[in-house]
Amino acid sequence: MTFKSSGVGRFLEVMAVLVGALIVWEIAVRIWMPKPFILPAPSLIWSEFASSPGYFLAQTGYTLGTTMGGFLLALLLGFISAVGIVYSRLLERTFYTLLVALNSVPKVALAPLFVIWMGTGVEPKIAIALTIAIFATVIDTVLGLRSVDPELLSLARSARASEWQVLLRIRLPSALPSMFAGMKLAISLALVGAIVGEFVAGNTGLGQVILQAQGMFQTARMFVAIIVLGILGTVLFYGLEALERWLLPWHVSQRGQIMQHGA
Amino acid sequence: MPPSLQSQSAVDPQHPDIDIRQGRKVFASERGDVEALADIDLQVRRGEFLSVVGPSGCGKSTLLKCVAGLERLTSGSLQVRGEAVREAPLGLGMVFQRDLLLDWRTVIENVLLIAQFRGLDMGKARVRALELLHLFGLEDFVDRYPWELSGGMRQRASICRALVDDPALLLMDEPFGALDAMTRDQLNVELQRIWEDSGKTVLFITHGIAEAVFLSDRVAVMSRNPGRIMKMIDIDLPRPRNLSIRDSTQFTHYTGQIRDVFLSLGILKNH
């Protein structure tokens, strides 16, 4: 039983469960026949999507762009801040303290404010995605950079390694697993931020599709957007997991693996 | 054999490699100061293999950290090759109880870590690293990752890492303490083989009496609370030593001497 085949097996299992749920849904709708604007059947949702796939794809692309913009900025700024926080007591006491305090504010509440500051274009949406996502990247990167084995630092000091070498060769690689945990959280949060941003302003993106469809009781259309969002979130999450597996084989293969050789 | 050590020639050969006088170390704690080391007078000669043996908590690891420049003595003087220790002395190799191999690096990349820190010529360092890995029987594991190795092989790799820049001074902090008895014996033999004729000065910390006698030219016996050197014993056994020497009366005479110190201090009890 290798790692890869069990991964494929798990994927097939998840797909089977999802397809099963759709079939139950379809049958239930056909038996009890609720009004389509209350609960449309999967087949109706599919034909709604098939009627204008180009439109949905364009809206998805917009939301994806906003999400990735927010996520990548959160990653970059989060990383720089984390390194600063780990190396500077002042930054730790000021910036990090502020950040942790702000984390308890529901960031969604800031969305209307960002619209006033930045207008109704893509900027406030990216800003909200960034604001929601950055906490995860900063906190997990700080955690990762700090969780270095102190004896490893002693080893480096005994060889007179520079602080830069320690950061590059020891701290950063040891922080990567923790950073990936933060990134997987951040990408989901960035998607939430993008949708909230689209709710409060503008007329593009899957958030707007949902809002506009609601106004016209086009429930099937809302479901298309919701399902696409579900797929988007899943793909982004597992994309990061695949990237982690590729970049950190040493970490992934260590989970639950034991030594194989004798002395 | 490992290359010779030209780096030493500039230093006065009469001067001990490690010279500690009236060394004292005090740690501040919530319940007042704790004296970890007291009255430490220790001279380790060039090329000598000196073990410090003592119970846990006797400050022997602290002593080693001071020599490595990782801790400062509270008072007293500490010189390594004629220079007062303020940071890690140059030409120093360290081996810890845990191998501290980096999971994301292969065995050879781990060995080369110290070479990178020291800014050595990586081509030459690589040749040396391969030579060392070969000496320790790791030639088939050069490109493996640490998690693919047994505990004994991992510790061998960490010794290679300490030796990669050919240090004149090797500090070992209970390097075999976490290994099973058989692997530990094997590594004692291998370490002795590598050390002989290398000219390296070794300060070896252990709580194993037999291990200390087997490896060393001299053994410093320490007590605890505070850590003091109670006795210094010359081990006058022919080299190279093989494992069966442990059954000889000379050998057991030495181990008995050390055990008697611990018995008289109440660190070991007969009943």
Coordinates of C-alpha atoms in Angstrom, one line a residue:
Chain A
M1 CA 0.0 0.0 0.0
T2 CA 1.9 3.1 -1.2
F3 CA 1.2 6.7 -0.3
K4 CA 0.0 7.7 -3.8
S5 CA -2.4 4.9 -4.4
S6 CA -4.1 5.5 -1.0
G7 CA -4.4 9.2 -2.1
V8 CA -6.2 8.2 -5.3
G9 CA -8.4 5.8 -3.4
R10 CA -9.3 8.6 -1.0
F11 CA -10.2 10.9 -3.9
L12 CA -12.4 8.3 -5.5
E13 CA -14.1 7.7 -2.2
V14 CA -14.9 11.4 -1.8
M15 CA -16.2 11.6 -5.4
A16 CA -18.4 8.6 -4.8
V17 CA -19.9 10.2 -1.7
L18 CA -20.5 13.5 -3.5
V19 CA -22.2 11.9 -6.5
G20 CA -24.3 9.8 -4.1
A21 CA -25.5 12.9 -2.4
L22 CA -26.4 14.5 -5.7
I23 CA -28.4 11.5 -6.7
V24 CA -30.3 11.5 -3.4
W25 CA -31.0 15.2 -3.8
E26 CA -32.3 14.7 -7.3
I27 CA -34.6 11.8 -6.3
A28 CA -35.9 13.8 -3.2
V29 CA -36.8 16.8 -5.4
R30 CA -38.6 14.6 -7.9
I31 CA -40.6 12.9 -5.1
W32 CA -41.6 15.9 -3.0
M33 CA -41.4 18.5 -5.8
P34 CA -40.6 21.7 -3.8
K35 CA -41.0 25.0 -5.7
P36 CA -37.8 25.4 -7.9
F37 CA -37.0 28.8 -6.3
I38 CA -36.9 27.0 -2.9
L39 CA -34.8 24.0 -3.8
P40 CA -34.0 23.3 -7.5
A41 CA -32.9 19.8 -8.6
P42 CA -29.3 19.2 -9.5
S43 CA -30.4 18.7 -13.1
L44 CA -32.0 22.1 -13.2
I45 CA -28.8 23.7 -11.7
W46 CA -26.8 21.9 -14.3
S47 CA -29.0 23.2 -17.2
E48 CA -28.7 26.7 -15.7
F49 CA -24.9 26.4 -15.9
A50 CA -25.0 24.9 -19.3
S51 CA -27.2 27.8 -20.6
S52 CA -24.4 30.3 -20.2
P53 CA -21.1 28.6 -19.3
G54 CA -19.0 31.6 -20.6
Y55 CA -20.7 34.0 -18.2
F56 CA -20.1 31.7 -15.2
L57 CA -16.5 31.1 -16.2
A58 CA -15.8 34.8 -16.5
Q59 CA -17.3 35.5 -13.0
T60 CA -15.3 32.6 -11.6
G61 CA -12.2 33.9 -13.1
Y62 CA -12.8 37.3 -11.6
T63 CA -13.3 35.8 -8.1
L64 CA -10.3 33.5 -8.5
G65 CA -8.2 36.5 -9.5
T66 CA -9.3 38.5 -6.4
T67 CA -8.7 35.5 -4.2
M68 CA -5.3 34.8 -5.5
G69 CA -4.4 38.5 -5.3
G70 CA -5.4 38.7 -1.7
F71 CA -3.8 35.3 -0.9
L72 CA -0.4 36.1 -2.5
L73 CA -0.3 39.5 -0.9
A74 CA -1.1 37.9 2.5
L75 CA 1.7 35.4 1.9
L76 CA 4.3 38.1 0.9
L77 CA 3.4 40.7 3.5
G78 CA 2.8 38.0 6.1
F79 CA 6.2 36.5 5.5
I80 CA 8.0 39.8 5.7
S81 CA 6.1 40.8 8.9
A82 CA 6.8 37.4 10.5
V83 CA 10.5 37.6 9.9
G84 CA 10.5 41.2 11.3
I85 CA 8.5 40.0 14.3
V86 CA 10.9 37.1 15.0
Y87 CA 14.0 39.3 14.8
S88 CA 12.8 42.5 16.4
R89 CA 11.4 42.7 19.9
L90 CA 10.0 46.2 19.1
L91 CA 8.0 44.8 16.2
E92 CA 6.9 41.9 18.3
R93 CA 5.6 44.2 21.1
T94 CA 3.9 46.7 18.8
F95 CA 2.9 45.3 15.5
Y96 CA 2.4 41.7 16.5
T97 CA 0.4 42.7 19.6
L98 CA -1.8 44.9 17.5
L99 CA -2.2 42.2 14.9
V100 CA -3.3 39.6 17.5
A101 CA -5.7 42.1 19.0
L102 CA -7.2 43.0 15.6
N103 CA -7.6 39.3 14.8
S104 CA -10.6 39.2 17.1
V105 CA -12.4 41.9 15.2
P106 CA -14.7 40.4 12.6
K107 CA -12.9 41.5 9.4
V108 CA -16.1 41.3 7.4
A109 CA -17.2 44.4 9.2
L110 CA -14.4 46.4 7.6
A111 CA -15.6 45.7 4.0
P112 CA -17.9 48.8 3.7
L113 CA -15.0 50.9 5.0
F114 CA -12.7 49.6 2.3
V115 CA -15.3 50.5 -0.3
I116 CA -15.2 54.1 0.9
W117 CA -11.5 54.2 0.9
M118 CA -10.9 52.3 -2.4
G119 CA -14.0 52.6 -4.5
T120 CA -16.0 49.8 -6.1
G121 CA -13.3 48.2 -8.3
V122 CA -11.2 45.2 -7.5
E123 CA -9.0 46.9 -5.0
P124 CA -11.3 46.8 -1.9
K125 CA -12.0 43.1 -2.6
I126 CA -8.4 42.2 -2.7
A127 CA -7.9 44.3 0.4
I128 CA -10.6 42.4 2.3
A129 CA -9.2 39.0 1.1
L130 CA -5.8 40.1 2.3
T131 CA -7.1 41.4 5.6
I132 CA -8.8 38.2 6.4
A133 CA -6.0 35.9 5.2
I134 CA -2.9 37.6 6.5
F135 CA -3.5 36.6 10.2
A136 CA -3.1 33.0 9.3
T137 CA 0.1 33.5 7.4
V138 CA 1.7 35.8 9.9
I139 CA 0.8 33.7 13.0
D140 CA 1.8 30.4 11.5
T141 CA 5.0 31.7 10.0
V142 CA 6.0 33.3 13.3
L143 CA 5.2 30.0 15.0
G144 CA 7.3 28.1 12.5
L145 CA 10.3 30.4 12.6
R146 CA 10.3 30.2 16.4
S147 CA 9.8 26.5 16.8
V148 CA 13.4 25.7 15.8
D149 CA 15.2 23.2 18.0
P150 CA 17.4 25.4 20.3
E151 CA 20.1 22.8 20.1
L152 CA 20.2 23.2 16.4
L153 CA 20.9 26.9 17.0
S154 CA 23.7 25.9 19.4
L155 CA 25.2 23.7 16.6
A156 CA 25.0 26.7 14.2
R157 CA 26.6 29.0 16.8
S158 CA 29.4 26.5 17.5
A159 CA 30.2 26.8 13.8
R160 CA 29.9 30.6 13.9
A161 CA 27.1 30.6 11.4
S162 CA 25.7 34.1 10.6
E163 CA 22.2 35.0 11.5
W164 CA 21.4 35.1 7.8
Q165 CA 22.7 31.6 7.3
V166 CA 20.6 30.4 10.3
L167 CA 17.5 32.0 8.8
L168 CA 18.1 30.6 5.3
R169 CA 19.4 27.1 6.1
I170 CA 17.7 26.3 9.4
R171 CA 14.8 28.5 10.4
L172 CA 13.1 28.8 7.0
P173 CA 13.1 25.1 6.1
S174 CA 12.0 24.2 9.6
A175 CA 9.2 26.8 9.3
L176 CA 7.8 25.5 6.0
P177 CA 5.4 22.8 7.4
S178 CA 3.9 25.4 9.7
M179 CA 3.8 28.0 6.9
F180 CA 1.9 25.5 4.7
A181 CA -0.6 25.0 7.5
G182 CA -1.1 28.7 7.6
M183 CA -1.4 29.0 3.8
K184 CA -4.0 26.3 3.6
L185 CA -6.1 28.2 6.1
A186 CA -5.3 31.5 4.3
I187 CA -6.4 30.4 0.9
S188 CA -9.9 29.4 2.2
L189 CA -10.1 32.7 4.1
A190 CA -9.0 34.7 1.1
L191 CA -11.9 33.2 -0.9
V192 CA -14.3 34.2 1.9
G193 CA -12.9 37.7 1.7
A194 CA -13.3 38.0 -2.0
I195 CA -16.9 37.0 -1.8
V196 CA -17.6 39.4 1.0
G197 CA -15.9 42.1 -1.1
E198 CA -18.1 41.3 -4.0
F199 CA -21.3 41.4 -1.8
V200 CA -20.7 44.9 -0.7
A201 CA -19.7 46.6 -4.0
G202 CA -19.3 46.2 -7.8
N203 CA -21.2 44.1 -10.3
T204 CA -18.8 41.2 -11.1
G205 CA -17.7 38.0 -9.5
L206 CA -19.5 35.0 -8.1
G207 CA -20.6 37.0 -5.0
Q208 CA -22.4 39.4 -7.3
V209 CA -23.9 36.4 -9.3
I210 CA -25.4 35.2 -6.0
L211 CA -26.6 38.7 -5.0
Q212 CA -28.2 39.5 -8.4
A213 CA -29.8 36.1 -8.7
Q214 CA -31.3 36.5 -5.2
G215 CA -33.0 39.7 -6.4
M216 CA -34.7 37.9 -9.1
F217 CA -35.4 34.6 -7.2
Q218 CA -33.2 32.7 -9.7
T219 CA -32.3 30.1 -7.1
A220 CA -30.8 27.7 -9.6
R221 CA -28.3 30.4 -10.6
M222 CA -27.4 31.0 -7.0
F223 CA -26.7 27.3 -6.6
V224 CA -24.5 27.3 -9.6
A225 CA -22.4 30.0 -8.0
I226 CA -22.4 28.2 -4.6
I227 CA -21.3 24.9 -6.2
V228 CA -18.6 26.6 -8.2
L229 CA -17.3 28.3 -5.1
G230 CA -17.2 24.9 -3.4
I231 CA -15.2 23.4 -6.2
L232 CA -12.9 26.5 -6.3
G233 CA -12.2 26.3 -2.6
T234 CA -11.5 22.5 -2.7
V235 CA -9.2 22.8 -5.8
L236 CA -7.2 25.7 -4.2
F237 CA -6.8 23.8 -0.9
Y238 CA -5.7 20.5 -2.5
G239 CA -3.5 22.4 -4.9
L240 CA -1.6 23.7 -2.0
E241 CA -1.5 20.3 -0.4
A242 CA 0.0 18.9 -3.7
L243 CA 2.6 21.7 -3.7
E244 CA 3.5 20.9 -0.1
R245 CA 3.9 17.2 -1.0
W246 CA 6.2 18.2 -3.9
L247 CA 8.2 20.8 -2.0
L248 CA 8.4 19.0 1.4
P249 CA 8.7 15.3 0.7
W250 CA 10.7 14.9 3.9
H251 CA 7.9 16.3 6.0
V252 CA 5.0 14.5 4.3
S253 CA 6.7 11.2 4.3
Q254 CA 7.6 11.6 7.9
R255 CA 4.0 11.7 9.1
G256 CA 3.5 8.3 10.6
Q257 CA 6.5 6.7 9.1
I258 CA 9.0 4.8 11.2
M259 CA 12.6 3.7 10.6
Q260 CA 13.2 0.9 8.2
H261 CA 16.8 -0.1 8.7
G262 CA 18.8 -1.7 11.5
A263 CA 22.1 -0.3 12.9
Chain B
M1 CA 43.0 8.5 7.2
P2 CA 41.7 12.0 7.8
P3 CA 44.1 14.7 6.6
S4 CA 46.5 16.1 9.2
L5 CA 45.9 19.3 11.0
Q6 CA 48.2 22.1 9.8
S7 CA 46.0 24.6 11.6
Q8 CA 47.7 23.7 14.9
S9 CA 51.3 24.4 13.9
A10 CA 51.0 28.2 14.6
V11 CA 50.0 27.5 18.3
D12 CA 52.5 26.9 21.1
P13 CA 52.6 23.1 21.5
Q14 CA 53.4 23.4 25.2
H15 CA 50.1 25.2 25.9
P16 CA 47.1 23.0 26.7
D17 CA 44.3 23.1 24.0
I18 CA 41.7 23.7 26.7
D19 CA 42.8 25.5 29.9
I20 CA 40.2 26.2 32.6
R21 CA 41.2 27.7 35.9
Q22 CA 39.0 28.3 38.9
G23 CA 36.0 27.9 36.7
R24 CA 32.7 28.7 38.4
K25 CA 29.2 28.8 36.8
V26 CA 26.1 30.1 38.6
F27 CA 22.6 30.0 37.2
A28 CA 20.1 32.5 38.6
S29 CA 16.7 30.9 39.4
E30 CA 13.5 31.9 41.2
R31 CA 14.7 30.2 44.4
G32 CA 18.0 31.9 44.4
D33 CA 21.3 31.2 42.6
V34 CA 22.3 27.6 41.8
E35 CA 25.9 26.8 41.6
A36 CA 26.4 24.5 38.6
L37 CA 30.2 24.3 38.5
A38 CA 32.7 25.1 41.2
D39 CA 36.5 25.0 41.4
I40 CA 37.0 23.7 37.9
D41 CA 40.6 23.3 37.0
L42 CA 41.1 21.4 33.8
Q43 CA 43.8 21.3 31.2
V44 CA 43.3 19.2 28.1
R45 CA 46.5 18.6 26.2
R46 CA 46.9 18.8 22.5
G47 CA 45.8 15.5 20.9
E48 CA 44.5 14.2 24.1
F49 CA 41.2 12.3 24.5
L50 CA 39.7 13.4 27.8
S51 CA 36.4 12.2 29.2
V52 CA 34.3 13.8 31.8
V53 CA 32.2 11.3 33.6
G54 CA 29.5 12.1 36.1
P55 CA 25.9 11.6 37.1
S56 CA 23.1 13.5 35.4
G57 CA 22.8 17.1 36.6
C58 CA 26.5 17.4 37.6
G59 CA 27.1 20.2 35.2
K60 CA 29.3 18.3 32.7
S61 CA 27.2 19.5 29.8
T62 CA 27.4 23.0 31.0
L63 CA 31.2 22.7 31.2
L64 CA 31.3 21.6 27.6
K65 CA 29.0 24.4 26.5
C66 CA 31.3 26.9 28.2
V67 CA 34.3 25.5 26.3
A68 CA 32.2 25.8 23.1
G69 CA 31.4 29.4 23.8
L70 CA 27.7 28.7 24.1
E71 CA 27.7 29.6 27.8
R72 CA 30.0 31.9 29.8
L73 CA 31.6 31.0 33.1
T74 CA 30.5 33.2 35.9
S75 CA 34.1 33.5 37.1
G76 CA 37.5 32.0 36.4
S77 CA 39.4 31.8 33.2
L78 CA 38.8 29.6 30.2
Q79 CA 41.2 29.5 27.2
V80 CA 41.0 27.4 24.1
R81 CA 44.3 27.2 22.3
G82 CA 45.7 30.2 24.1
E83 CA 42.7 32.5 23.6
A84 CA 40.0 33.4 26.0
V85 CA 36.7 32.1 24.9
R86 CA 34.1 34.8 24.0
E87 CA 32.3 33.1 21.2
A88 CA 32.7 29.6 19.6
P89 CA 36.4 29.0 19.1
L90 CA 37.5 28.4 15.5
G91 CA 38.4 24.9 14.6
L92 CA 35.7 23.4 16.8
G93 CA 33.5 20.4 16.0
M94 CA 30.5 19.5 18.1
V95 CA 28.5 16.3 18.5
F96 CA 25.4 16.3 20.7
Q97 CA 23.4 13.5 22.2
R98 CA 20.7 14.0 19.6
D99 CA 22.0 13.8 16.0
L100 CA 20.3 17.1 15.0
L101 CA 20.2 16.1 11.4
L102 CA 18.0 18.3 9.2
D103 CA 15.1 16.3 7.8
W104 CA 15.1 18.1 4.5
R105 CA 18.7 17.4 3.7
T106 CA 20.3 14.2 2.5
V107 CA 23.1 12.6 4.6
I108 CA 25.8 14.3 2.6
E109 CA 24.0 17.6 2.6
N110 CA 23.7 17.4 6.3
V111 CA 27.4 16.7 6.6
L112 CA 28.1 19.7 4.4
L113 CA 26.0 22.0 6.6
I114 CA 29.0 23.0 8.7
A115 CA 31.2 23.5 5.6
Q116 CA 28.6 26.0 4.4
F117 CA 28.5 27.8 7.7
R118 CA 32.3 28.0 7.6
G119 CA 32.4 29.2 4.0
L120 CA 34.6 26.4 2.9
D121 CA 35.3 25.4 -0.7
M122 CA 32.4 23.2 -1.4
G123 CA 34.1 21.0 -3.9
K124 CA 36.9 20.1 -1.5
A125 CA 34.4 19.8 1.4
R126 CA 32.4 17.3 -0.6
V127 CA 35.4 15.1 -1.2
R128 CA 36.2 15.2 2.5
A129 CA 32.6 14.5 3.4
L130 CA 32.5 11.4 1.2
E131 CA 35.8 10.2 2.7
L132 CA 34.4 10.6 6.2
L133 CA 31.1 8.9 5.3
H134 CA 33.1 6.0 3.9
L135 CA 35.2 5.8 7.1
F136 CA 32.0 5.4 9.0
G137 CA 30.5 2.8 6.6
L138 CA 27.8 5.2 5.3
E139 CA 28.9 5.1 1.7
D140 CA 25.6 3.5 0.6
F141 CA 23.6 6.1 2.4
V142 CA 25.1 9.3 1.1
D143 CA 22.0 10.5 -0.7
R144 CA 19.4 9.0 1.7
Y145 CA 17.4 11.2 4.0
P146 CA 17.8 11.0 7.8
W147 CA 14.5 9.3 8.4
E148 CA 15.7 6.3 6.3
L149 CA 18.6 5.7 8.7
S150 CA 18.8 3.9 12.1
G151 CA 19.8 5.8 15.2
G152 CA 23.4 4.6 15.0
M153 CA 23.8 5.6 11.4
R154 CA 22.3 9.0 12.1
Q155 CA 24.8 9.6 14.9
R156 CA 27.6 8.4 12.6
A157 CA 26.5 11.1 10.1
S158 CA 26.4 13.7 12.8
I159 CA 30.0 12.9 13.7
C160 CA 31.0 13.2 10.1
R161 CA 29.3 16.6 10.1
A162 CA 31.5 17.7 13.1
L163 CA 34.6 16.5 11.3
V164 CA 34.0 17.9 7.9
D165 CA 36.1 21.0 8.3
D166 CA 38.8 19.0 10.1
P167 CA 38.6 20.7 13.5
A168 CA 41.5 20.5 15.9
L169 CA 39.1 20.2 18.8
L170 CA 36.1 17.9 19.0
L171 CA 33.5 18.4 21.8
M172 CA 31.1 15.5 22.3
D173 CA 28.2 15.8 24.7
E174 CA 27.0 12.3 25.5
P175 CA 27.0 11.4 21.8
F176 CA 26.1 7.7 22.3
G177 CA 23.8 8.2 25.3
A178 CA 20.6 7.6 23.3
L179 CA 21.8 4.5 21.5
D180 CA 21.4 0.9 22.4
A181 CA 24.3 -0.8 24.2
M182 CA 25.5 -2.8 21.1
T183 CA 25.5 0.2 18.8
R184 CA 27.2 2.2 21.4
D185 CA 30.0 -0.3 21.7
Q186 CA 30.4 -0.4 18.0
L187 CA 30.6 3.4 17.8
N188 CA 33.2 3.5 20.6
V189 CA 35.4 1.3 18.5
E190 CA 34.8 3.4 15.4
L191 CA 35.4 6.7 17.2
Q192 CA 38.7 5.4 18.6
R193 CA 39.8 4.3 15.2
I194 CA 39.0 7.7 13.6
W195 CA 40.6 9.6 16.5
E196 CA 43.9 7.7 16.6
D197 CA 46.6 9.4 14.7
S198 CA 44.3 12.3 13.8
G199 CA 46.0 14.5 16.4
K200 CA 42.6 15.9 17.4
T201 CA 41.9 16.9 21.0
V202 CA 38.6 15.4 22.2
L203 CA 36.5 16.5 25.2
F204 CA 34.0 13.7 25.7
I205 CA 31.1 14.0 28.1
T206 CA 29.5 10.8 29.3
H207 CA 27.7 9.1 32.2
G208 CA 29.1 5.7 31.1
I209 CA 32.1 4.6 33.2
A210 CA 33.2 1.8 30.9
E211 CA 32.9 4.1 27.8
A212 CA 35.0 6.8 29.4
V213 CA 37.8 4.3 30.3
F214 CA 37.7 2.6 27.0
L215 CA 38.1 5.8 24.9
S216 CA 40.2 8.1 27.1
D217 CA 43.7 9.0 27.9
R218 CA 42.4 10.6 31.0
V219 CA 39.1 10.6 32.8
A220 CA 37.8 13.5 35.0
V221 CA 35.3 12.2 37.6
M222 CA 32.7 14.8 38.6
S223 CA 30.3 15.1 41.5
R224 CA 27.2 17.2 41.5
N225 CA 25.6 20.1 43.5
P226 CA 27.8 21.8 42.6
G227 CA 29.7 20.1 39.8
R228 CA 33.3 19.6 40.9
I229 CA 36.1 17.5 39.5
M230 CA 36.7 15.0 42.3
K231 CA 39.4 12.9 40.7
M232 CA 41.6 12.8 37.6
I233 CA 42.6 9.3 36.4
D234 CA 45.2 8.5 33.8
I235 CA 44.1 5.5 31.7
D236 CA 47.3 3.7 30.9
L237 CA 46.0 1.0 28.5
P238 CA 47.7 0.2 25.2
R239 CA 46.1 1.3 22.0
P240 CA 44.4 0.4 19.8
R241 CA 42.0 -1.0 22.3
N242 CA 39.5 -3.7 21.3
L243 CA 36.3 -4.4 23.1
S244 CA 37.6 -7.5 24.9
I245 CA 40.0 -5.2 26.9
R246 CA 37.0 -4.5 29.0
D247 CA 37.3 -7.9 30.6
S248 CA 41.0 -7.3 31.6
T249 CA 41.9 -6.7 35.2
Q250 CA 43.6 -3.4 34.3
F251 CA 40.4 -2.2 32.7
T252 CA 38.1 -3.2 35.6
H253 CA 40.7 -1.7 38.0
Y254 CA 40.0 1.7 36.4
T255 CA 36.3 1.3 36.2
G256 CA 36.3 0.3 39.9
Q257 CA 38.3 3.4 40.8
I258 CA 35.7 5.6 39.2
R259 CA 32.8 3.7 40.7
D260 CA 34.4 4.0 44.1
V261 CA 34.3 7.8 43.8
F262 CA 30.6 7.7 43.1
L263 CA 30.1 5.2 45.9
S264 CA 32.0 7.4 48.4
L265 CA 29.9 10.4 47.3
G266 CA 26.6 8.5 47.7
I267 CA 25.8 9.0 44.0
L268 CA 26.0 5.2 43.7
K269 CA 24.8 3.1 46.6
N270 CA 25.5 -0.6 47.2
H271 CA 22.1 -1.4 48.7

